[in-house]
mmCIF file of C-alpha atoms in Angstrom:
data_model
loop_
_atom_site.group_PDB
_atom_site.id
_atom_site.type_symbol
_atom_site.label_atom_id
_atom_site.label_comp_id
_atom_site.label_asym_id
_atom_site.label_seq_id
_atom_site.Cartn_x
_atom_site.Cartn_y
_atom_site.Cartn_z
ATOM 1 C CA MET A 1 104.635 58.480 56.968
ATOM 2 C CA LYS A 2 107.509 56.146 57.308
ATOM 3 C CA LEU A 3 108.720 56.635 61.004
ATOM 4 C CA ASP A 4 112.673 56.856 59.419
ATOM 5 C CA SER A 5 111.328 59.437 57.156
ATOM 6 C CA MET A 6 109.624 61.231 60.209
ATOM 7 C CA TYR A 7 112.807 60.981 62.371
ATOM 8 C CA GLN A 8 114.965 62.626 59.472
ATOM 9 C CA ASP A 9 112.526 65.583 59.391
ATOM 10 C CA VAL A 10 113.034 66.021 63.051
ATOM 11 C CA ILE A 11 116.701 66.008 62.812
ATOM 12 C CA LEU A 12 116.727 68.255 59.791
ATOM 13 C CA ASP A 13 114.293 70.667 61.772
ATOM 14 C CA HIS A 14 116.269 71.020 64.589
ATOM 15 C CA TYR A 15 119.528 71.385 62.313
ATOM 16 C CA LYS A 16 117.771 74.401 60.365
ATOM 17 C CA HIS A 17 116.147 76.094 63.771
ATOM 18 C CA PRO A 18 118.827 75.107 66.278
ATOM 19 C CA HIS A 19 117.660 75.836 69.848
ATOM 20 C CA GLY A 20 119.877 77.287 72.387
ATOM 21 C CA ARG A 21 122.408 77.783 69.803
ATOM 22 C CA GLY A 22 124.806 81.095 70.508
ATOM 23 C CA LEU A 23 127.154 81.082 73.633
ATOM 24 C CA ARG A 24 125.700 82.730 76.742
ATOM 25 C CA ASP A 25 127.005 83.130 80.326
ATOM 26 C CA GLY A 26 127.581 79.901 82.017
ATOM 27 C CA ASP A 27 129.553 78.508 84.853
ATOM 28 C CA ALA A 28 131.831 76.174 82.716
ATOM 29 C CA GLU A 29 132.944 75.943 79.164
ATOM 30 C CA VAL A 30 133.957 73.233 77.003
ATOM 31 C CA HIS A 31 134.957 72.521 73.470
ATOM 32 C CA HIS A 32 135.222 68.919 72.020
ATOM 33 C CA VAL A 33 135.983 67.676 68.715
ATOM 34 C CA ASN A 34 135.638 64.663 66.794
ATOM 35 C CA PRO A 35 138.536 64.125 65.386
ATOM 36 C CA THR A 36 136.984 61.213 62.740
ATOM 37 C CA CYS A 37 134.752 63.693 61.229
ATOM 38 C CA GLY A 38 136.167 67.254 62.220
ATOM 39 C CA ASP A 39 132.677 68.155 64.135
ATOM 40 C CA GLU A 40 133.445 70.803 66.824
ATOM 41 C CA ILE A 41 131.453 71.961 69.756
ATOM 42 C CA THR A 42 132.056 74.965 72.111
ATOM 43 C CA LEU A 43 129.394 74.399 75.190
ATOM 44 C CA ARG A 44 128.352 76.711 78.153
ATOM 45 C CA VAL A 45 126.384 75.204 81.071
ATOM 46 C CA ARG A 46 124.986 77.089 83.911
ATOM 47 C CA ILE A 47 123.663 75.568 87.003
ATOM 48 C CA SER A 48 121.236 76.673 89.939
ATOM 49 C CA GLY A 49 121.328 74.896 92.681
ATOM 50 C CA ASP A 50 120.169 71.377 91.034
ATOM 51 C CA ILE A 51 118.665 72.776 88.305
ATOM 52 C CA VAL A 52 120.199 72.965 84.756
ATOM 53 C CA GLU A 53 119.173 76.760 84.181
ATOM 54 C CA ASP A 54 120.987 77.208 80.651
ATOM 55 C CA VAL A 55 122.790 75.063 77.918
ATOM 56 C CA SER A 56 124.165 77.262 75.223
ATOM 57 C CA TYR A 57 126.700 76.402 72.331
ATOM 58 C CA GLU A 58 128.292 77.292 68.878
ATOM 59 C CA GLY A 59 129.467 74.434 66.977
ATOM 60 C CA GLN A 60 129.995 73.273 63.265
ATOM 61 C CA GLY A 61 129.570 69.935 61.910
ATOM 62 C CA CYS A 62 127.183 67.995 60.397
ATOM 63 C CA SER A 63 123.447 68.021 60.592
ATOM 64 C CA ILE A 64 123.057 64.812 63.264
ATOM 65 C CA SER A 65 126.131 66.545 65.433
ATOM 66 C CA GLN A 66 124.404 70.134 65.291
ATOM 67 C CA ALA A 67 120.690 68.662 65.607
ATOM 68 C CA SER A 68 121.646 66.769 68.500
ATOM 69 C CA ALA A 69 123.033 69.807 70.477
ATOM 70 C CA SER A 70 119.702 71.259 69.826
ATOM 71 C CA VAL A 71 117.695 68.555 70.833
ATOM 72 C CA LEU A 72 119.804 68.186 74.435
ATOM 73 C CA ASN A 73 119.212 72.139 74.922
ATOM 74 C CA ASP A 74 115.308 71.543 74.468
ATOM 75 C CA LEU A 75 115.566 68.284 76.578
ATOM 76 C CA LEU A 76 118.122 69.507 79.646
ATOM 77 C CA VAL A 77 117.378 73.031 80.282
ATOM 78 C CA GLY A 78 115.026 73.644 83.117
ATOM 79 C CA LYS A 79 115.669 70.013 84.503
ATOM 80 C CA GLU A 80 117.234 69.122 88.019
ATOM 81 C CA LEU A 81 120.620 67.348 87.592
ATOM 82 C CA ALA A 82 119.463 64.239 88.137
ATOM 83 C CA ASP A 83 116.888 64.023 85.954
ATOM 84 C CA ALA A 84 119.051 65.690 83.101
ATOM 85 C CA ARG A 85 121.528 62.651 83.935
ATOM 86 C CA ARG A 86 118.946 60.033 83.432
ATOM 87 C CA ILE A 87 118.011 61.610 80.280
ATOM 88 C CA GLN A 88 121.477 61.794 79.019
ATOM 89 C CA GLU A 89 122.258 58.134 80.054
ATOM 90 C CA GLN A 90 118.982 56.739 78.611
ATOM 91 C CA PHE A 91 120.280 58.642 75.186
ATOM 92 C CA LEU A 92 123.948 57.046 75.476
ATOM 93 C CA GLU A 93 122.435 53.774 75.576
ATOM 94 C CA LEU A 94 120.021 54.451 72.754
ATOM 95 C CA MET A 95 123.185 55.421 70.498
ATOM 96 C CA GLN A 96 125.270 52.475 71.696
ATOM 97 C CA SER A 97 122.381 50.247 70.942
ATOM 98 C CA LYS A 98 123.779 49.750 67.161
ATOM 99 C CA GLY A 99 119.914 49.698 66.399
ATOM 100 C CA ARG A 100 118.814 46.666 68.668
ATOM 101 C CA ILE A 101 116.677 49.271 70.786
ATOM 102 C CA GLU A 102 113.256 50.285 69.366
ATOM 103 C CA PRO A 103 112.021 53.379 71.248
ATOM 104 C CA ASP A 104 108.807 52.562 72.769
ATOM 105 C CA ASP A 105 106.248 55.119 74.499
ATOM 106 C CA ALA A 106 108.239 55.056 77.845
ATOM 107 C CA MET A 107 111.552 55.870 75.727
ATOM 108 C CA GLU A 108 110.086 58.557 73.663
ATOM 109 C CA GLU A 109 108.108 60.153 76.928
ATOM 110 C CA VAL A 110 111.925 60.505 78.266
ATOM 111 C CA LEU A 111 113.736 61.643 75.234
ATOM 112 C CA GLU A 112 111.105 63.335 72.831
ATOM 113 C CA ASP A 113 112.517 64.414 69.605
ATOM 114 C CA ALA A 114 115.904 62.768 70.695
ATOM 115 C CA VAL A 115 114.242 59.448 69.903
ATOM 116 C CA ALA A 116 114.724 60.533 66.314
ATOM 117 C CA PHE A 117 118.238 59.580 66.480
ATOM 118 C CA ALA A 118 117.521 55.625 66.853
ATOM 119 C CA GLY A 119 118.547 55.178 63.173
ATOM 120 C CA VAL A 120 122.044 56.960 63.712
ATOM 121 C CA SER A 121 122.705 54.198 66.464
ATOM 122 C CA LYS A 122 123.194 51.680 63.412
ATOM 123 C CA TYR A 123 126.118 53.654 61.896
ATOM 124 C CA PRO A 124 129.053 53.658 64.533
ATOM 125 C CA ALA A 125 130.718 56.509 62.538
ATOM 126 C CA ARG A 126 127.348 58.697 63.167
ATOM 127 C CA VAL A 127 127.022 57.513 66.664
ATOM 128 C CA LYS A 128 129.847 60.147 67.519
ATOM 129 C CA CYS A 129 128.520 62.905 65.670
ATOM 130 C CA ALA A 130 125.339 62.527 67.961
ATOM 131 C CA LEU A 131 126.836 62.023 71.031
ATOM 132 C CA LEU A 132 129.434 65.122 70.821
ATOM 133 C CA SER A 133 127.112 67.836 72.352
ATOM 134 C CA TRP A 134 126.205 65.112 75.040
ATOM 135 C CA MET A 135 129.699 64.610 76.274
ATOM 136 C CA ALA A 136 130.580 68.158 75.967
ATOM 137 C CA TRP A 137 127.461 68.640 78.357
ATOM 138 C CA LYS A 138 128.551 65.899 80.706
ATOM 139 C CA ASP A 139 132.061 67.467 81.027
ATOM 140 C CA ALA A 140 131.060 71.068 81.278
ATOM 141 C CA THR A 141 128.470 69.957 84.343
ATOM 142 C CA ALA A 142 131.232 68.514 85.967
ATOM 143 C CA GLN A 143 133.275 71.410 85.865
ATOM 144 C CA ALA A 144 130.535 73.491 86.683
ATOM 145 C CA LEU A 145 129.782 71.113 89.910
ATOM 146 C CA SER A 146 133.565 71.012 90.930
ATOM 147 C CA ALA A 147 134.001 74.854 90.826
ATOM 148 C CA LYS A 148 130.903 75.243 92.575
ATOM 149 C CA GLU A 149 132.091 73.145 95.467
ATOM 150 C CA ALA A 150 135.633 74.580 95.269
ATOM 151 C CA GLN A 151 133.806 78.034 95.955
ATOM 152 C CA GLU A 152 131.868 76.574 99.000
ATOM 153 C CA SER A 153 134.338 75.153 100.548
ATOM 154 C CA ALA A 154 137.061 78.132 100.418
#
């Protein structure tokens, strides 16, 4: 089986059978829109101590943006914040590589199904689709941590 077609199958599977879809209670909520294509996502994050307890979302858009949100949910829920940030940074690096990074075993171990987006990095207009939920997660996490910090110092 060709690697590109396997990757396409992973993306389509996450698009058709999304994980984490449906907004649940959270500590912070953000709404992001990709003005280039109209993809949008509302994402909530719940953090308990230093653990990403839940990531839930509702959105509309292309298979890439919606599958990426599903993969994000799989990868980050249950992780310590520091690990979740490292995963997010590695995904961002892959997406910004313009196809120059070929995922190896170490990257696949960290990114799991997210390596399926390696081919997307060759298409700058599509990179924004893949990153939409990840940037929303980053913003929601910052808001949740800021709110918790404000509560603790009050």
